[in-house]
Each structure stands twice: as structure tokens, then as C-alpha cells.
Coordinates of C-alpha atoms and ligand atoms in Angstrom, one line a residue:
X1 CA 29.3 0.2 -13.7
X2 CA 27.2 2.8 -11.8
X3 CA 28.1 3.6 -8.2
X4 CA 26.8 2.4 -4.9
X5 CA 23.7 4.1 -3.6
X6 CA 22.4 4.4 0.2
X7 CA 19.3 6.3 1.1
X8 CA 17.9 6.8 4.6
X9 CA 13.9 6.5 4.0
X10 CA 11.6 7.9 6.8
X11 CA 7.2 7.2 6.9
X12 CA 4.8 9.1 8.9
X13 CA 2.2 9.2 6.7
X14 CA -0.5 7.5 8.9
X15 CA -0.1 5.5 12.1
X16 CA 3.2 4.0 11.7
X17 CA 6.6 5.4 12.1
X18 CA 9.5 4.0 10.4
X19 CA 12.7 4.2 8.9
X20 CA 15.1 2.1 6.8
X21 CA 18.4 2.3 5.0
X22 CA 18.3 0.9 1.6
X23 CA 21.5 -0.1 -0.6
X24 CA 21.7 -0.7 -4.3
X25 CA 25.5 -1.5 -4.8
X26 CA 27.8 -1.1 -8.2
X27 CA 26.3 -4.2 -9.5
X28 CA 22.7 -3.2 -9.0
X29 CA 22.2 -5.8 -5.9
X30 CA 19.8 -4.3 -3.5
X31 CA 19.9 -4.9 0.0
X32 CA 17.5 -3.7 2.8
X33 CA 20.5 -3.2 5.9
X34 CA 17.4 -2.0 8.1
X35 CA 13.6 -2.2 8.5
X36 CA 12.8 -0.5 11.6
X37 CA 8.4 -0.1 11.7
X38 CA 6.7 1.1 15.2
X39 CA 2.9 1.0 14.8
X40 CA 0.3 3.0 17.2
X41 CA -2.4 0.5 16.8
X42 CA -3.0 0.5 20.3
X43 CA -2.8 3.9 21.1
X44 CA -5.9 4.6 18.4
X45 CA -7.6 1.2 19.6
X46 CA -9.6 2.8 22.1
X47 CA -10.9 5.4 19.3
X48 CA -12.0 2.6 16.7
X49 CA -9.5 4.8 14.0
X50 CA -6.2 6.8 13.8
X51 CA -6.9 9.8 15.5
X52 CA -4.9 12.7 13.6
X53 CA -3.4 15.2 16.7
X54 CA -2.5 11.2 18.3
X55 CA -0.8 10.0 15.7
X56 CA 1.6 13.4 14.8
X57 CA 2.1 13.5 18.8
X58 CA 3.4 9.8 18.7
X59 CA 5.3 10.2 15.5
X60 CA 6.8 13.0 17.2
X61 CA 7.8 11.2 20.7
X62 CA 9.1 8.2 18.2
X63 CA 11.3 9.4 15.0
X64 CA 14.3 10.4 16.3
X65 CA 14.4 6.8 18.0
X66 CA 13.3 5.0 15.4
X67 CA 15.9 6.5 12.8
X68 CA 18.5 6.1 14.6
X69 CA 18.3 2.4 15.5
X70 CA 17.7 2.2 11.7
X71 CA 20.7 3.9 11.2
X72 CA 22.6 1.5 13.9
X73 CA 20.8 -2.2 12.7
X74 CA 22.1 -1.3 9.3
X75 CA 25.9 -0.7 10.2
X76 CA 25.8 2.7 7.8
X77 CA 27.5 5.7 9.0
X78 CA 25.1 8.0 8.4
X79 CA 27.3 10.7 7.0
X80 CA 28.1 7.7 4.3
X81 CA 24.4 7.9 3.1
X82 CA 23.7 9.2 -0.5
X83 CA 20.7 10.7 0.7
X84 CA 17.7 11.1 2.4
X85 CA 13.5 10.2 1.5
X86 CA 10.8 10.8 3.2
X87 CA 6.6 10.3 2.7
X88 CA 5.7 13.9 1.5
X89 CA 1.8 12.5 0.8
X90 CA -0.6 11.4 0.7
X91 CA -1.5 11.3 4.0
X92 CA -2.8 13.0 7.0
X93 CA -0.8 16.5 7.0
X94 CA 0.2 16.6 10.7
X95 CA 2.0 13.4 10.5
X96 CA 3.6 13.8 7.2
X97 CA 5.0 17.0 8.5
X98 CA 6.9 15.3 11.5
X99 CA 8.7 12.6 9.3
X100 CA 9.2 15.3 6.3
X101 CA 11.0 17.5 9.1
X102 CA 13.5 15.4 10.2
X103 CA 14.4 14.1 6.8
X104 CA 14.8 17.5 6.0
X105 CA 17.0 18.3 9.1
X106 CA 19.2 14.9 8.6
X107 CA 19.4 16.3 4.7
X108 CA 20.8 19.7 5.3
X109 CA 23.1 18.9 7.8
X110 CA 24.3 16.2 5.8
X111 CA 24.8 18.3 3.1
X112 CA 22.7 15.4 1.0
X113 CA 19.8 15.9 -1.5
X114 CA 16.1 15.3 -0.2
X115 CA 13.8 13.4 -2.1
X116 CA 10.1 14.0 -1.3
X117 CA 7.9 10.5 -1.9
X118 CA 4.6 10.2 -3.1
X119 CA 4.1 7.3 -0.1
X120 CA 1.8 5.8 -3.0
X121 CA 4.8 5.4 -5.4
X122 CA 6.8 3.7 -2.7
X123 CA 4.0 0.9 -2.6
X124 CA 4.3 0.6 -6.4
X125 CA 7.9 0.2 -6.7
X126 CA 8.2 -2.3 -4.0
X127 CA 7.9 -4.9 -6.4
X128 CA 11.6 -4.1 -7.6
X129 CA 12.7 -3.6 -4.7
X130 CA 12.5 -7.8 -3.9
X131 CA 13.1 -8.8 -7.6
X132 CA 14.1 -8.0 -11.2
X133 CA 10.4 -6.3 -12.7
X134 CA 10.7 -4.4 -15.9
X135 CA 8.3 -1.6 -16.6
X136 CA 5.7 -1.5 -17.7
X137 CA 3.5 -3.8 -15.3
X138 CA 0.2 -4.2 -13.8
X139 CA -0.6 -3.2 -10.3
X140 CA -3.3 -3.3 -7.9
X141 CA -2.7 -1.4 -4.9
X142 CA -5.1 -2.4 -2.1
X143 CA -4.8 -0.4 1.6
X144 CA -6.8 1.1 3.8
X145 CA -6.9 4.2 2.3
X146 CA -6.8 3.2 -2.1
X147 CA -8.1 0.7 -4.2
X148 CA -7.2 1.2 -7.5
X149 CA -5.5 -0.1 -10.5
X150 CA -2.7 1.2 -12.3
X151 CA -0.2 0.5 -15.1
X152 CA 3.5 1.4 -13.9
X153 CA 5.1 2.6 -16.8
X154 CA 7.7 3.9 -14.8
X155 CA 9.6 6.1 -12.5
X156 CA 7.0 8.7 -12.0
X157 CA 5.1 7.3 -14.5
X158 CA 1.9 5.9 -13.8
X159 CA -1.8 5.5 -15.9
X160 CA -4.9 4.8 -13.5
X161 CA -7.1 2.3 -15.3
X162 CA -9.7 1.9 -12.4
X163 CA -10.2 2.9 -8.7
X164 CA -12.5 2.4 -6.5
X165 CA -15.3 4.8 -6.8
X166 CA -16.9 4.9 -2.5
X167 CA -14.7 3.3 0.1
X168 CA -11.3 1.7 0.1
X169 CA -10.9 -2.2 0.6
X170 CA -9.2 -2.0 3.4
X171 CA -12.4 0.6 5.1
X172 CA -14.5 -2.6 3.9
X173 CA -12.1 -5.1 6.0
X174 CA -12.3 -2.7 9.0
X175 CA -16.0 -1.3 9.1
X176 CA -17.0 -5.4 9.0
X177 CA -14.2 -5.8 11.5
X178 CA -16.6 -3.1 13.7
X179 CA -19.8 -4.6 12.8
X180 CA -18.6 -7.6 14.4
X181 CA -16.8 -6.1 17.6
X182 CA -13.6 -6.5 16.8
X183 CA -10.7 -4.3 17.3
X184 CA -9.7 -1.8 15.2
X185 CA -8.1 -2.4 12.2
X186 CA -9.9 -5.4 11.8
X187 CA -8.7 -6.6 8.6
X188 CA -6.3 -9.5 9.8
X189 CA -8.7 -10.7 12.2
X190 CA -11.4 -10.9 9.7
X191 CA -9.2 -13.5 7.8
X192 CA -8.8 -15.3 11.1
X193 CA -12.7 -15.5 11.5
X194 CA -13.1 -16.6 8.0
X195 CA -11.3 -19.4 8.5
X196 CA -14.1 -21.0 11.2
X197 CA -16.9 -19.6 8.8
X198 CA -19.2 -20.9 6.0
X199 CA -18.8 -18.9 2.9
X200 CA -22.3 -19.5 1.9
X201 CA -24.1 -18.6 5.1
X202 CA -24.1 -14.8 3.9
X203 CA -25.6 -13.7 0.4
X204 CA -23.9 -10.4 -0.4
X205 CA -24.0 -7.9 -3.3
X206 CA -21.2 -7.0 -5.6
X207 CA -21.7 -3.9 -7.0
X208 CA -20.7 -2.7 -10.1
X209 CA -19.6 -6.0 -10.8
X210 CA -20.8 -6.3 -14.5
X211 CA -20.1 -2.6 -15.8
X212 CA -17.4 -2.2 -17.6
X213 CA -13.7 -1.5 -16.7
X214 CA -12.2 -2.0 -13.5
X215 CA -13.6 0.6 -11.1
X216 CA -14.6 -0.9 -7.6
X217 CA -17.0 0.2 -5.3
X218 CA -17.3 -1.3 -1.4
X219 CA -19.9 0.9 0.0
X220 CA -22.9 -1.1 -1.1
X221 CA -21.3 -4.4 0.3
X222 CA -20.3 -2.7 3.7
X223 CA -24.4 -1.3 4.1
X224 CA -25.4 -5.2 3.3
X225 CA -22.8 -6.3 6.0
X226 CA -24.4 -4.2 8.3
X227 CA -28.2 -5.1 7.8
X228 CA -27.0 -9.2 7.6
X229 CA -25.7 -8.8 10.8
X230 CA -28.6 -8.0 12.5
X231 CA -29.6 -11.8 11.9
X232 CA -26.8 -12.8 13.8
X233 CA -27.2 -15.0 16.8
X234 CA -24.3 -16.7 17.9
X235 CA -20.1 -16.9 17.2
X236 CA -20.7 -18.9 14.5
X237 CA -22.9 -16.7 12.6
X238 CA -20.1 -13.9 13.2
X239 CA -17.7 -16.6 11.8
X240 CA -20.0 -17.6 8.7
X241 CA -20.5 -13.2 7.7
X242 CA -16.8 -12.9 8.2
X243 CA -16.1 -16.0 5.3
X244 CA -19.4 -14.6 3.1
X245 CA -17.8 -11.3 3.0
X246 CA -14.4 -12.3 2.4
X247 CA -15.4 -14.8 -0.4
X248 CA -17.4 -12.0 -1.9
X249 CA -14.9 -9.5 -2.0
X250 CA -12.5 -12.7 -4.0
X251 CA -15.4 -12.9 -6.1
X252 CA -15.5 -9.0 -6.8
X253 CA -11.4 -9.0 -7.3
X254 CA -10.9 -12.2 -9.7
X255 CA -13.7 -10.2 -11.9
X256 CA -12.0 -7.0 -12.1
X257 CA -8.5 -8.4 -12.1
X258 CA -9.7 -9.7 -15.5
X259 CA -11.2 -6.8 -16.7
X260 CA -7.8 -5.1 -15.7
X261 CA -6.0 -7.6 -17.4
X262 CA -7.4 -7.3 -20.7
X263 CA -7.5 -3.3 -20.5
X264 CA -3.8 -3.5 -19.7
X265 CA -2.8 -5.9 -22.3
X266 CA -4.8 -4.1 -25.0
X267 CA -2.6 -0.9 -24.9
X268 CA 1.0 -3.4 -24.1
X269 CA 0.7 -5.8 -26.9
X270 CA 4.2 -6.3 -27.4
X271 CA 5.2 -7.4 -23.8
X272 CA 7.0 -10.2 -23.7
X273 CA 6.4 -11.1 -19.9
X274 CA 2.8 -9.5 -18.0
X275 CA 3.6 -8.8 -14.4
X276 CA 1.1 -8.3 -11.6
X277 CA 1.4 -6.9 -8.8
X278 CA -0.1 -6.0 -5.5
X279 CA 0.5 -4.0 -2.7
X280 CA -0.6 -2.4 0.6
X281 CA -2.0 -3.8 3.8
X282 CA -4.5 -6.2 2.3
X283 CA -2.5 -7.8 0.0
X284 CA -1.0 -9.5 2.6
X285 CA -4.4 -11.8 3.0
X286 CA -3.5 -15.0 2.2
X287 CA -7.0 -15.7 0.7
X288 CA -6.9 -13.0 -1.8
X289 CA -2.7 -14.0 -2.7
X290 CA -4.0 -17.3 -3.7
X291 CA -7.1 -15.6 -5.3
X292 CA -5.3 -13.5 -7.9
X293 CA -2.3 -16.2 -8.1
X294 CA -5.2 -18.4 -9.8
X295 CA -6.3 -15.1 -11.7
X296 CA -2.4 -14.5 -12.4
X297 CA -2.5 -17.9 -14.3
X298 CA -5.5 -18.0 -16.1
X299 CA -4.5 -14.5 -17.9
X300 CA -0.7 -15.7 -18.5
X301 CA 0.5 -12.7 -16.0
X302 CA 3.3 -13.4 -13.9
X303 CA 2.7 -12.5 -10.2
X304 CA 5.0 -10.4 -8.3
X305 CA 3.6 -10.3 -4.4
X306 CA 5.8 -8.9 -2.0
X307 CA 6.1 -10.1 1.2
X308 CA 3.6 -9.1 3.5
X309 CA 5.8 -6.7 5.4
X310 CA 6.8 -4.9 2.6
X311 CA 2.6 -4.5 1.4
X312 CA 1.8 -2.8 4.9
X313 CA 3.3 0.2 5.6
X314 CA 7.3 0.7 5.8
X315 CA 10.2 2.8 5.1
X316 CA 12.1 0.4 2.8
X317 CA 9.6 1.0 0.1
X318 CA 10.3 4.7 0.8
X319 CA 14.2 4.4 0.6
X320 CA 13.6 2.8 -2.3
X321 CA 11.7 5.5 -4.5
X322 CA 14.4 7.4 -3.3
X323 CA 17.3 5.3 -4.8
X324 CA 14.6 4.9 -8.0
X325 CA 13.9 8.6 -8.0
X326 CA 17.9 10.1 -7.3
X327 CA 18.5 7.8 -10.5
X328 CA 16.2 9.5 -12.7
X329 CA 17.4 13.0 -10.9
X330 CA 14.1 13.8 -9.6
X331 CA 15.4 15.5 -6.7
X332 CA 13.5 17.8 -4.4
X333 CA 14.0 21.2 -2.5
X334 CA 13.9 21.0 1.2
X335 CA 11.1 23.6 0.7
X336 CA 8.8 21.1 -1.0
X337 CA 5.5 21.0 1.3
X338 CA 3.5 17.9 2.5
X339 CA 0.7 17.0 0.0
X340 CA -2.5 15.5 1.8
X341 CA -3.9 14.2 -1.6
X342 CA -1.2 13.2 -3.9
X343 CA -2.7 11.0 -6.7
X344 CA 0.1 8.9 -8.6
X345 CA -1.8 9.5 -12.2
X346 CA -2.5 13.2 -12.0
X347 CA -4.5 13.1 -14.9
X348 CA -7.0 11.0 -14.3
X349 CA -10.4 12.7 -12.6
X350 CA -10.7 13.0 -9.0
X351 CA -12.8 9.8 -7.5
X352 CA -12.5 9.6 -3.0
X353 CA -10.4 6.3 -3.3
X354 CA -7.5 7.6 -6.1
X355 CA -5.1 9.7 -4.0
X356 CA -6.7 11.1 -0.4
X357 CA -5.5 9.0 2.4
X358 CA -6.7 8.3 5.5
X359 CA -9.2 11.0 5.7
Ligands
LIG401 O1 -1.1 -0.2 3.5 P1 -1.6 -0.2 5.0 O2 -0.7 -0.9 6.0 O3 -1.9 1.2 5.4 C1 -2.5 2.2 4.6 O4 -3.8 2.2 4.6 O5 -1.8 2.9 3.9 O6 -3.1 -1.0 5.0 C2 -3.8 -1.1 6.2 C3 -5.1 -1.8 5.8 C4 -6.1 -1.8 7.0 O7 -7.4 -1.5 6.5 C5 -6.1 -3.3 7.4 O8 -7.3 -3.7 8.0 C6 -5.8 -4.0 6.1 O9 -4.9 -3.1 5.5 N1 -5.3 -5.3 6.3 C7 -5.9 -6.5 5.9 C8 -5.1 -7.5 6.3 N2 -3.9 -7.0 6.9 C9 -4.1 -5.6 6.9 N3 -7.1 -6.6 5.4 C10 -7.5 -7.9 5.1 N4 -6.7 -9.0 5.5 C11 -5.5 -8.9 6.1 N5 -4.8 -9.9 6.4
LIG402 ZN1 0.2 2.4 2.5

């Protein structure tokens, strides 16, 4: 029997700041005791995108409160903790600094070890966080910063086999958000808009839709957005873009999905269970869940979607790495400095969407 585990995990790697204790007892139950998220969304509203010097001035006016009503929702003393996480990138540096500094603090004067995360590894190991996934699995991280595909092979582990090669998903969702006039980030709203629209009204491209592999690319699609709209007249025309671009970016996903599918299956023959995966803020579209559930069945994969507050940003995913991470002994040095760019597969080439966030 292995012993009970409880980490404190802190996020500031972008516009939200949270915290969250995170227990995996002798057994290996996990429970999240606290979830506590604070988003700036309206503070950056007014700028149509997260303003850097903003955010890092909010994060700063907001951790301390935040982590401790994590630390009081989840009943944990905090001196009982095993130890402390926090986002060390990617992400914008100013912010990642604030959250990385009070873990820090909490760390020393705890006397606990500090565990720097790659914020990107949190999103992948979500999935085990809600349920029992072996390694290796599929995963298709989708945020407003990455697109990208990679195997999880485990713990620190990871093999990139596509990524977008222009702009993040998520950058789609929210520059046809703009296009249309609406709010910063636009993403959920576009889903709402869909629903009164005509899928068929709008004729968009997909690039790179029949090369091979799995890379993405969004930047065509977004210039297309931009010139259709000029033949809109009316809400409903707004409504009908919203559904043509959504549908095409199902479209584009279900094809490289595939294409993902059978690269990941070619090199994990002996599997006896596929899993698939996504995470990050626009995996919690309900068009594109259903989408890939269908994909998910066609292939023989199992799905594994968290819920959608555990795809946007949090700090339970953080905590998490950290109880995955102490296991393996990866433990950090409370000198370890914030990395802007972090890719997850340090291997692969450098492409905009496979490790820089937010910038
Ligand atoms: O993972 P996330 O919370 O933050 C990072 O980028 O790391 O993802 C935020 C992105 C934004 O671009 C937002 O517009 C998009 O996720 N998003 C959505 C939806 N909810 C959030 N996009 C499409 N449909 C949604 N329902
Ligand atoms: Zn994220």
C-alpha cells in the first residue's frame, strides 16, 4: 500500500488564477477537496485579448486569496500537504512568475518539495485524474494557445505526432468571435450562434486537409471568415457563418482525428484498449465532443473527455502532475525559472502552435 498524497496546485499561466488541493489516498482513490478558478475575462474585455502587465497585476491582487480559500473549501491543514505545484510554462512570463512565487514561498516555509509543471502536462494527465487511463493513449489537446496531437506514453513522456502549423483552434474560435462583434473570448458564444445558423450558408476552406499526417493549420480558414463576412447582411447571416465555420472546423477534426488514429495505432499495435483524449478550452464544445465521440467509435478508441471544467484552465490538473510527477520523483529546485515556451515533446521541431502560449 503506498501512502496518502496531498498537493497544493497553483495556475497563473494566462488569465486565470487558481488553486486546488488534490488527494490520492493509500488505495489510489483521488479526490479533488478544492477547485477554486477566478478568471479576468472582463478585465481584458475592453482590450479584445489578455493584456500581459493586466493579467500579472491581477494575478498578483488575487493569489493569496484564492489559495487560501482553496486551502479552507478543502478542509486540509496546509502544513498536512505533501507538497506544492505550480505552472512553471508555458505561458506569458509575468504571470507565471506570480503563481511560481508563492508556490515557492508556501514550499520553503513548509519545508515541502516544489514541483514545477509544464501547465501543458497538466492538461494531458487530466484524463487520470477523473478515471482509470493506462498509458500509453491518444491525445488531442485543443486551447487557445495549442493544437496539437500527441501520444502520452507517460509521466514526462510524450511523442508529438501533429500540431498545428499557423494559429491555434481556439485563436480560430476567437478571431471569428471578433469578426462577428462579439466579446472576447468568443469561443462559447460562437457555439451559441451556431445553434440558430445554417451550416451550409458559408462555403469554407480546410486547409491542409488531404496531406498527410495530422498537422492542422487555421489561418487560411480565419482569412476566409473574414472576406465571407463582408456579405453579411443581417443576424442571421452572422448566425449561418458562425454554424459554417463550426461545421468546418468538425469537418477538418473527424479527418485528422483519423489520420491520428491510424499513426498512433501503427507504432501501439499491442494495445489492448485505444484511449482518446481531449483537452483544453475547446474541448468543452459540445459539437466537437459529439464529433470525435462518433470518430472515437468508428476507429474502436475509447473516449476519455473530461469535464468541461477540468479542459479550461484549472489548478486541479496542476495538483495533479504534481501527485503524478512526486511519484516518479521528478522533483524541482525552488530555483527552477518560468519557461515561456515549454513544448511537452522536446524533440520534435519547433512549429508556433507546439509549445508558445499565449503570445
Ligand atoms: O485551455 P483554455 O481555457 O486556455 C488556454 O488557452 O490555455 O482555452 C481557452 C480557449 C479560448 O480560445 C476559448 O474561446 C476557447 O478555448 N473555448 C471554446 C469554447 N469554450 C472555450 N471554443 C469553442 N467552443 C467553446 N464552447
Ligand atoms: Zn490551457
Amino acid at each position: 500500500m503506498s501512502k496518502e498524497l496531498i498537493f497544493l496546485g497553483i495556475e497563473s499561466s494566462c488569465d486565470e488564477t487558481a488553486a486546488s488541493i488534490v488527494k490520492e489516498d493509500k488505495k489510489g482513490n483521488v479526490t479533488i477537496l478544492s477547485n477554486i478558478v477566478s478568471s479576468q475575462i472582463e478585465e481584458h474585455k475592453p482590450f479584445g485579448g489578455v493584456v500581459p502587465e493586466l493579467a500579472a497585476r491581477s494575478h498578483v491582487e488575487k493569489i493569496d486569496t484564492i489559495i487560501k480559500k482553496a486551502v479552507q473549501k478543502s478542509g486540509v491543514v496546509l502544513e498536512n500537504i505533501t507538497g506544492v505545484a505550480a505552472t512553471a510554462g508555458p505561458g506569458l512570463l509575468v504571470c507565471l512568475m506570480v503563481g511560481m512565487s508563492a508556490g515557492k514561498t508556501i514550499a520553503t516555509f513548509l519545508n515541502k518539495p516544489f514541483l514545477a509543471i509544464n501547465h501543458l502536462e497538466g492538461h494531458a494527465l487530466t484524463p487520470r485524474l477523473v478515471g482509470k487511463v493506462k498509458f500509453p493513449y491518444l491525445l488531442l489537446l485543443i486551447s487557445g494557445g495549442h493544437s496539437q496531437f500527441l501520444e502520452v506514453q507517460g509521466v514526462n513522456k510524450y511523442k508529438r505526432l501533429g500540431t498545428t502549423i499557423d494559429d491555434a483552434l481556439g485563436e480560430a474560435f476567437d478571431k471569428t468571435a471578433k469578426i462577428l462583434g462579439i466579446d472576447f473570448p468568443g469561443g462559447p458564444q460562437i457555439e451559441e450562434y451556431a445553434k440558430l445558423g445554417n451550416k451550409n450558408g458559408f462555403v469554407l476552406p480546410k486547409p491542409i486537409l488531404n496531406k498527410s499526417g495530422c498537422n492542422l493549420s487555421f489561418a487560411g480558414l480565419k482569412t476566409a471568415v473574414l472576406h465571407a463576412s463582408k456579405k453579411i447582411k443581417d443576424k442571421q447571416d452572422k448566425y449561418d457563418l458562425a454554424a459554417s465555420f463550426q461545421f468546418t472546423i468538425n469537418e477538418i477534426l473527424r479527418v485528422k482525428c483519423k489520420k491520428a488514429m491510424e499513426l498512433f495505432l501503427s507504432t501501439n499495435k499491442k494495445n489492448k484498449k485505444n484511449y482518446f483524449v481531449i483537452a483544453g478550452g475547446v474541448a468543452s464544445n459540445k459539437t466537437i465532443r459529439s464529433n470525435l465521440q462518433q470518430v472515437c467509435k468508428d476507429m474502436g478508441f475509447e473516449n476519455i473527455f473530461p469535464p468541461a471544467n477540468l479542459c479550461t484552465d484549472n489548478a486541479a490538473m496542476i495538483a495533479w502532475a504534481g501527485i503524478e510527477r512526486y511519484k516518479k520523483n521528478l522533483i524541482d529546485d525552488t530555483t527552477f525559472s518560468a519557461r515561456p515556451r515549454w513544448p511537452l515533446d522536446e524533440k520534435a521541431p519547433f512549429l508556433k502552435g507546439a509549445g508558445v502560449d499565449h503570445s
